[in-house]
Coordinates of C-alpha atoms and ligand atoms in Angstrom, one line a residue:
X1418 CA 110.2 98.4 59.6
X1419 CA 110.4 95.0 58.2
X1420 CA 112.8 93.5 61.1
X1421 CA 111.9 93.3 64.8
X1422 CA 112.9 96.1 67.0
X1423 CA 114.1 95.4 70.5
X1424 CA 112.1 97.4 73.3
X1425 CA 114.2 95.7 76.1
X1426 CA 116.7 92.8 75.6
X1427 CA 114.1 90.1 75.9
X1428 CA 111.0 92.1 74.4
X1429 CA 110.6 93.0 70.5
X1430 CA 108.1 95.2 68.7
X1431 CA 107.0 92.8 65.8
X1432 CA 104.1 95.3 64.7
X1433 CA 103.2 96.4 61.1
X1434 CA 102.7 99.7 59.5
X1435 CA 99.4 100.1 57.5
X1436 CA 99.7 102.9 54.6
X1437 CA 97.1 100.9 52.4
X1438 CA 93.8 101.4 54.3
X1439 CA 92.1 104.8 53.6
X1440 CA 89.5 104.7 56.3
X1441 CA 89.8 103.2 59.8
X1442 CA 87.0 101.1 60.8
X1443 CA 85.7 102.4 57.3
X1444 CA 85.0 105.8 58.8
X1445 CA 88.3 107.7 60.0
X1446 CA 90.6 108.9 57.4
X1447 CA 94.1 107.5 57.4
X1448 CA 96.3 110.0 55.4
X1449 CA 99.4 109.3 57.4
X1450 CA 98.5 105.6 57.9
X1451 CA 98.3 103.7 61.1
X1452 CA 100.4 100.9 62.7
X1453 CA 99.4 97.8 64.6
X1454 CA 101.8 97.0 67.2
X1455 CA 102.3 93.5 68.2
X1456 CA 105.1 92.4 70.7
X1457 CA 107.1 89.1 71.3
X1458 CA 108.7 88.6 74.7
X1459 CA 111.4 85.8 74.3
X1460 CA 112.3 84.2 77.6
X1461 CA 112.1 80.4 78.7
X1462 CA 108.8 80.5 77.4
X1463 CA 107.8 82.8 74.2
X1464 CA 104.8 84.9 74.3
X1465 CA 103.3 87.4 72.0
X1466 CA 101.2 90.3 73.1
X1467 CA 98.5 91.0 70.7
X1468 CA 98.5 90.4 66.9
X1469 CA 97.9 92.6 63.8
X1470 CA 95.4 93.2 61.3
X1471 CA 95.3 90.5 58.8
X1472 CA 97.1 92.6 56.0
X1473 CA 100.6 91.4 55.6
X1474 CA 101.1 87.8 57.0
X1475 CA 104.5 87.1 55.3
X1476 CA 106.2 90.3 56.7
X1477 CA 104.8 89.4 60.2
X1478 CA 105.8 85.9 60.6
X1479 CA 109.1 86.5 59.0
X1480 CA 109.7 89.0 62.1
X1481 CA 108.5 86.2 64.3
X1482 CA 110.6 83.6 62.7
X1483 CA 113.9 85.7 63.0
X1484 CA 113.1 85.9 66.8
X1485 CA 112.1 82.2 67.1
X1486 CA 115.3 81.0 64.9
X1487 CA 117.7 80.7 67.6
X1488 CA 117.0 77.6 69.4
X1489 CA 114.4 76.5 67.1
X1490 CA 111.6 77.9 69.2
X1491 CA 107.5 78.1 69.0
X1492 CA 105.2 80.6 70.5
X1493 CA 104.1 79.2 73.7
X1494 CA 101.4 81.9 74.7
X1495 CA 99.5 84.6 72.8
X1496 CA 98.1 87.0 75.1
X1497 CA 95.1 89.0 73.5
X1498 CA 94.5 92.6 75.3
X1499 CA 91.9 93.4 72.8
X1500 CA 90.0 91.3 70.4
X1501 CA 89.0 94.0 67.7
X1502 CA 90.1 92.7 64.3
X1503 CA 92.9 95.3 63.9
X1504 CA 94.6 93.5 66.6
X1505 CA 93.1 89.9 66.6
X1506 CA 93.2 89.6 62.9
X1507 CA 96.4 87.2 62.7
X1508 CA 95.2 85.0 65.6
X1509 CA 94.1 82.2 63.2
X1510 CA 97.4 82.6 61.2
X1511 CA 99.5 82.1 64.4
X1512 CA 97.2 79.3 65.8
X1513 CA 97.7 77.7 62.2
X1514 CA 101.3 77.7 62.2
X1515 CA 101.8 77.3 66.1
X1516 CA 99.1 74.9 66.7
X1517 CA 100.5 74.3 70.4
X1518 CA 100.2 77.9 71.4
X1519 CA 98.0 78.6 74.1
X1520 CA 95.7 81.8 74.1
X1521 CA 95.4 84.0 77.3
X1522 CA 92.5 85.9 77.6
X1523 CA 89.5 86.6 80.1
X1524 CA 85.9 85.2 79.8
X1525 CA 85.0 88.0 77.4
X1526 CA 88.0 87.3 75.2
X1527 CA 86.8 83.5 75.0
X1528 CA 83.6 84.6 73.8
X1529 CA 84.7 86.7 71.0
X1530 CA 87.4 84.1 69.8
X1531 CA 84.5 81.6 69.3
X1532 CA 82.4 84.1 67.8
X1533 CA 85.0 85.8 65.3
X1534 CA 87.2 83.0 64.5
X1535 CA 85.5 79.9 65.8
X1536 CA 88.5 79.0 68.1
X1537 CA 87.4 77.2 71.3
X1538 CA 90.3 75.1 72.0
X1539 CA 93.5 75.6 74.3
X1540 CA 92.4 78.9 75.8
X1541 CA 93.4 79.8 79.4
X1542 CA 90.8 82.0 80.8
X1543 CA 92.5 84.4 83.1
X1544 CA 90.9 86.9 85.8
X1545 CA 91.9 90.3 87.1
X1546 CA 95.3 90.2 89.0
X1547 CA 96.3 86.9 87.6
X1548 CA 99.9 86.0 86.5
X1549 CA 101.8 84.2 84.1
X1550 CA 105.6 83.3 84.5
X1551 CA 107.6 83.0 81.4
X1552 CA 110.9 82.2 83.2
X1553 CA 112.6 85.4 84.0
X1554 CA 109.6 87.6 83.1
X1555 CA 106.4 87.6 85.2
X1556 CA 103.3 89.1 83.8
X1557 CA 100.2 90.2 85.7
X1558 CA 96.9 90.9 83.9
X1559 CA 94.5 94.0 84.7
X1560 CA 91.1 94.1 83.4
X1561 CA 90.1 97.6 81.7
X1562 CA 86.7 96.8 80.3
X1563 CA 85.4 99.3 77.8
X1564 CA 88.9 100.7 76.9
X1565 CA 87.4 100.3 74.2
X1566 CA 85.7 96.9 74.2
X1567 CA 84.4 94.8 77.1
X1568 CA 87.1 92.3 77.0
X1569 CA 89.8 95.0 76.9
X1570 CA 92.6 94.3 79.4
X1571 CA 96.3 95.3 80.0
X1572 CA 99.3 93.1 80.5
X1573 CA 102.2 94.3 82.8
X1574 CA 105.6 93.0 82.7
X1575 CA 106.8 93.5 86.2
X1576 CA 110.6 92.7 85.3
X1577 CA 111.1 95.1 82.4
X1578 CA 108.1 97.4 83.8
X1579 CA 106.5 97.4 80.7
X1580 CA 102.7 98.2 80.2
X1581 CA 101.1 96.6 77.2
X1582 CA 98.1 98.9 77.0
X1583 CA 96.0 98.0 74.1
X1584 CA 94.4 100.9 72.5
X1585 CA 94.6 103.1 75.4
X1586 CA 97.6 105.7 74.9
X1587 CA 97.8 104.7 71.2
X1588 CA 96.9 107.0 68.0
X1589 CA 96.5 107.2 64.2
X1590 CA 99.7 107.6 62.2
X1591 CA 102.1 104.9 60.6
X1592 CA 105.6 105.1 62.5
X1593 CA 107.7 107.1 60.6
X1594 CA 110.9 105.1 60.7
X1595 CA 111.7 105.3 64.6
X1596 CA 109.6 103.4 67.1
X1597 CA 110.1 105.3 70.4
X1598 CA 108.8 108.6 71.7
X1599 CA 112.6 109.8 71.7
X1600 CA 112.7 109.0 67.8
X1601 CA 109.7 110.3 66.4
X1602 CA 108.1 113.9 65.9
X1603 CA 106.0 113.6 68.8
X1604 CA 104.0 116.9 67.9
X1605 CA 102.8 115.2 65.0
X1606 CA 102.0 112.2 66.7
X1607 CA 100.2 114.0 69.7
X1608 CA 97.8 115.5 67.0
X1609 CA 97.1 112.0 65.6
X1610 CA 96.8 110.6 69.0
X1611 CA 94.1 113.1 69.8
X1612 CA 92.1 112.4 66.8
X1613 CA 92.3 108.8 67.4
X1614 CA 91.2 109.4 71.0
X1615 CA 88.2 111.7 70.1
X1616 CA 87.1 109.5 67.4
X1617 CA 87.6 105.9 68.9
X1618 CA 88.0 106.3 72.6
X1619 CA 86.9 109.3 73.5
X1620 CA 83.1 108.2 74.2
X1621 CA 84.7 105.6 76.9
X1622 CA 86.3 108.3 78.9
X1623 CA 84.7 107.3 82.0
X1624 CA 86.4 103.9 81.6
X1625 CA 89.9 105.5 80.7
X1626 CA 89.6 107.5 84.2
X1627 CA 88.9 104.3 85.9
X1628 CA 91.8 102.4 84.0
X1629 CA 94.3 105.2 85.0
X1630 CA 93.2 105.2 88.6
X1631 CA 93.6 101.3 88.7
X1632 CA 97.2 101.6 86.7
X1633 CA 98.3 104.4 89.3
X1634 CA 100.0 101.6 91.5
X1635 CA 102.1 100.0 88.7
X1636 CA 105.8 101.2 88.3
X1637 CA 105.5 101.9 84.6
X1638 CA 108.7 102.5 82.8
X1639 CA 107.7 101.9 79.0
X1640 CA 104.3 101.9 77.8
X1641 CA 103.7 99.8 74.5
X1642 CA 100.5 100.5 73.1
X1643 CA 99.0 98.7 70.1
X1644 CA 98.9 101.8 68.1
X1645 CA 101.4 104.6 67.6
X1646 CA 104.9 105.0 69.1
X1647 CA 106.3 103.2 72.2
X1648 CA 106.8 105.7 75.1
X1649 CA 110.1 104.9 77.0
X1650 CA 111.6 108.3 77.5
X1651 CA 108.3 109.8 78.8
X1652 CA 105.6 107.4 79.3
X1653 CA 103.8 109.9 81.9
X1654 CA 103.5 112.3 78.9
X1655 CA 100.9 110.0 77.1
X1656 CA 98.9 109.0 80.4
X1657 CA 98.7 112.7 81.2
X1658 CA 97.3 113.6 77.7
X1659 CA 95.0 110.5 78.0
X1660 CA 93.9 111.8 81.6
X1661 CA 93.2 115.4 80.4
X1662 CA 91.2 114.4 77.4
X1663 CA 89.2 111.8 79.2
X1664 CA 88.4 114.6 81.7
X1665 CA 87.1 116.6 79.1
X1666 CA 89.8 119.3 80.0
X1667 CA 89.9 121.9 77.2
X1668 CA 92.4 124.6 76.0
X1669 CA 91.3 128.1 75.3
X1670 CA 90.1 128.4 71.6
X1671 CA 87.1 128.1 69.3
X1672 CA 85.9 125.7 66.8
X1673 CA 83.7 127.4 64.4
X1674 CA 81.9 124.9 62.2
X1675 CA 79.5 126.0 59.4
X1676 CA 77.5 124.6 56.5
X1677 CA 76.5 127.1 53.5
X1678 CA 74.8 126.5 50.2
X1679 CA 74.9 129.9 48.7
X1680 CA 77.1 132.1 51.0
X1681 CA 74.6 133.3 53.4
X1682 CA 75.2 131.2 56.2
X1683 CA 79.0 131.6 55.7
X1684 CA 78.6 135.5 55.9
X1685 CA 77.3 135.1 59.5
X1686 CA 80.1 132.5 60.1
X1687 CA 82.6 135.5 59.2
X1688 CA 80.9 138.1 61.6
X1689 CA 81.2 135.4 64.2
X1690 CA 84.8 134.9 63.5
X1691 CA 85.5 138.7 63.5
X1692 CA 83.7 138.8 67.0
X1693 CA 86.0 136.1 68.3
X1694 CA 89.1 138.0 66.9
X1695 CA 87.8 141.3 68.5
X1696 CA 88.0 139.8 72.1
X1697 CA 91.8 138.8 71.4
X1698 CA 91.3 135.1 70.6
X1699 CA 93.7 133.6 68.1
X1700 CA 93.3 130.2 68.4
X1701 CA 90.3 129.5 66.1
X1702 CA 89.6 126.7 63.9
X1703 CA 87.2 127.3 61.3
X1704 CA 85.7 124.1 59.4
X1705 CA 83.1 124.1 56.4
X1706 CA 81.3 120.8 57.3
X1707 CA 81.2 120.1 53.7
X1708 CA 84.9 120.1 53.3
X1709 CA 86.5 119.2 56.6
X1710 CA 86.1 115.3 57.5
X1711 CA 84.2 115.1 60.8
X1712 CA 87.1 113.2 62.2
X1713 CA 89.3 116.4 62.3
X1714 CA 86.0 118.5 63.5
X1715 CA 85.7 116.2 66.5
X1716 CA 89.4 116.4 67.1
X1717 CA 89.3 120.2 67.4
X1718 CA 86.2 120.1 69.3
X1719 CA 87.8 117.8 72.1
X1720 CA 90.8 120.1 72.0
X1721 CA 89.1 123.5 72.3
X1722 CA 86.8 124.9 75.0
X1723 CA 84.1 126.9 72.9
X1724 CA 82.2 125.3 69.8
X1725 CA 80.1 127.3 67.5
X1726 CA 77.6 125.6 64.9
X1727 CA 76.2 127.4 62.1
X1728 CA 73.6 125.7 59.6
X1729 CA 71.0 126.6 57.0
X1730 CA 67.9 124.6 56.9
X1731 CA 67.5 122.0 54.6
X1732 CA 64.5 119.5 53.9
X1733 CA 62.7 121.5 56.6
X1734 CA 65.3 120.4 59.1
X1735 CA 69.3 120.6 59.6
X1736 CA 71.8 120.4 56.7
X1737 CA 72.5 116.6 56.5
X1738 CA 76.5 117.1 57.2
X1739 CA 75.9 119.1 60.2
X1740 CA 73.2 116.8 61.3
X1741 CA 76.0 114.1 61.0
X1742 CA 78.3 116.1 63.3
X1743 CA 75.7 116.6 66.1
X1744 CA 74.8 112.9 66.1
X1745 CA 78.5 112.1 66.5
X1746 CA 78.9 114.9 69.0
X1747 CA 76.2 113.1 71.0
X1748 CA 77.4 109.7 70.4
X1749 CA 80.9 110.6 71.7
X1750 CA 79.5 112.4 74.6
X1751 CA 82.0 115.2 74.8
X1752 CA 81.2 117.5 78.0
X1753 CA 82.3 120.8 79.4
X1754 CA 82.2 123.1 76.3
X1755 CA 80.6 126.4 75.6
X1756 CA 78.4 126.1 72.7
X1757 CA 77.0 128.8 70.3
X1758 CA 74.6 128.6 67.6
X1759 CA 73.6 130.5 64.5
X1760 CA 72.0 129.6 61.1
X1761 CA 69.6 130.6 58.0
X1762 CA 66.0 129.5 56.6
X1763 CA 64.1 130.4 53.7
X1764 CA 60.4 129.6 54.5
X1765 CA 59.9 126.7 57.0
X1766 CA 62.9 127.0 59.5
X1767 CA 64.3 123.9 60.9
X1768 CA 68.0 124.2 60.9
X1769 CA 68.3 126.3 63.9
X1770 CA 65.6 124.9 65.7
X1771 CA 67.2 121.2 65.5
X1772 CA 70.5 122.6 66.7
X1773 CA 68.8 124.5 69.6
X1774 CA 67.1 121.1 70.4
X1775 CA 70.7 119.2 70.4
X1776 CA 72.1 122.2 72.8
X1777 CA 68.9 121.4 74.9
X1778 CA 69.4 117.8 75.4
X1779 CA 73.1 117.8 76.0
X1780 CA 75.2 119.2 78.8
X1781 CA 76.1 122.4 77.0
X1782 CA 77.0 125.7 78.4
X1783 CA 74.9 127.7 75.6
X1784 CA 76.2 131.5 74.8
X1785 CA 73.6 134.1 73.6
X1786 CA 72.4 135.2 71.4
X1787 CA 71.4 132.2 69.0
X1788 CA 71.1 134.1 65.8
X1789 CA 68.6 133.1 62.8
X1790 CA 68.4 134.8 59.8
X1791 CA 65.8 134.7 57.1
X1792 CA 67.4 133.9 53.5
X1793 CA 70.2 136.6 53.8
X1794 CA 71.5 137.8 56.8
X1795 CA 70.5 141.5 57.5
X1796 CA 73.2 144.0 59.1
X1797 CA 71.3 143.4 62.3
X1798 CA 71.8 139.8 62.3
X1799 CA 75.4 140.2 61.3
X1800 CA 76.0 142.4 64.3
X1801 CA 74.3 139.8 66.5
X1802 CA 76.7 137.3 65.1
X1803 CA 79.5 139.4 66.0
X1804 CA 78.1 139.9 69.6
X1805 CA 77.8 135.9 69.6
X1806 CA 81.6 135.7 68.7
X1807 CA 82.5 138.4 71.5
X1808 CA 80.3 136.5 74.2
X1809 CA 81.6 133.4 73.3
X1810 CA 85.2 134.5 74.1
X1811 CA 84.0 136.2 77.3
X1812 CA 82.4 132.9 78.3
X1813 CA 85.4 130.6 77.8
X1814 CA 87.8 132.8 79.2
X1815 CA 85.6 133.0 82.5
X1816 CA 85.5 129.1 82.2
X1817 CA 89.0 129.0 82.0
X1818 CA 90.7 125.7 82.9
X1819 CA 94.2 126.2 81.5
Ligands
FEO2704 FE1 92.7 99.3 67.7 FE2 89.8 98.8 69.5 O1 91.1 98.6 68.1

């Protein structure tokens, strides 16, 4: 994907695949890479919408130069929908090569431009609803703050009916040759988009809901996000997915996450799993918190209605990796889930106590029994775990939203 790809006759994808970065934001695994989408609109005036992470400047510039070659053009406008450096990382590069380009952004964008890159000149500060004429194309700007930063906005091409949506409607995964939803394996991308949503955007679900409501009046034919495929065949698919996820809607299934040092808490997990299965539940995802990256656990927790956490006690408290998980669950503010708890202790307790405090502080629908075993679970403890699994399934079926 080293050449520009036309989205419409005047609008081109000029983005970059990144298969080198192993952790997005230094946190989230990228086993299948990620892409940074940037777009160029070639009209009487030339506009670029968002840039790319500063990771392949020659390839990026080559795409732009190819499009500008006819007529010896320059970039007139650089529209910045989002300032996180995975998209703003090449602003300085473009400003150096095209010194006359005017940067278009809102008041918050201008602040970030100064603070990240020391750029203060030739910035046009726009407000919600403002527009920009490129000749044939007329663009309008729509403020969508906190999807995912305070300056985030979207740009709408009123002629080609394209929404340049920034992070919204995007996901992990480098492009696999094709650019459009009708050219790629949508099932694969849906998994990576949900992982991106749960890891990055989910915390801001109320703002996603506001943005979706605000965009309802636009006639959107194509969605061009800054990550993942361009949605031209079925833009409503990705809007509906983001809508569901940001409403915290869920599917019938249970995510069972456990930690175990010597196999005792794992024994309890197996009994919980057996109890889940006995109630005819097949969609069960089991994660050993020491082996599954939390990125995937968050994804599954966002997908399924039930969550069961099991942990030993460690240093008088919760097992550290389980502590990391509950801290992220609190931070991401996942809602409308049924929660089950179990665990072990040797002498002091602390694991289940911390999990119970976590459950009480959040908005969880807690299912009983909460099972705590001393050292190694007895037969009675294992029966209780089985009952926990059975009760979990009864509750998630009763709370069904599918
Ligand atoms: Fe893809 Fe919030 O940056």
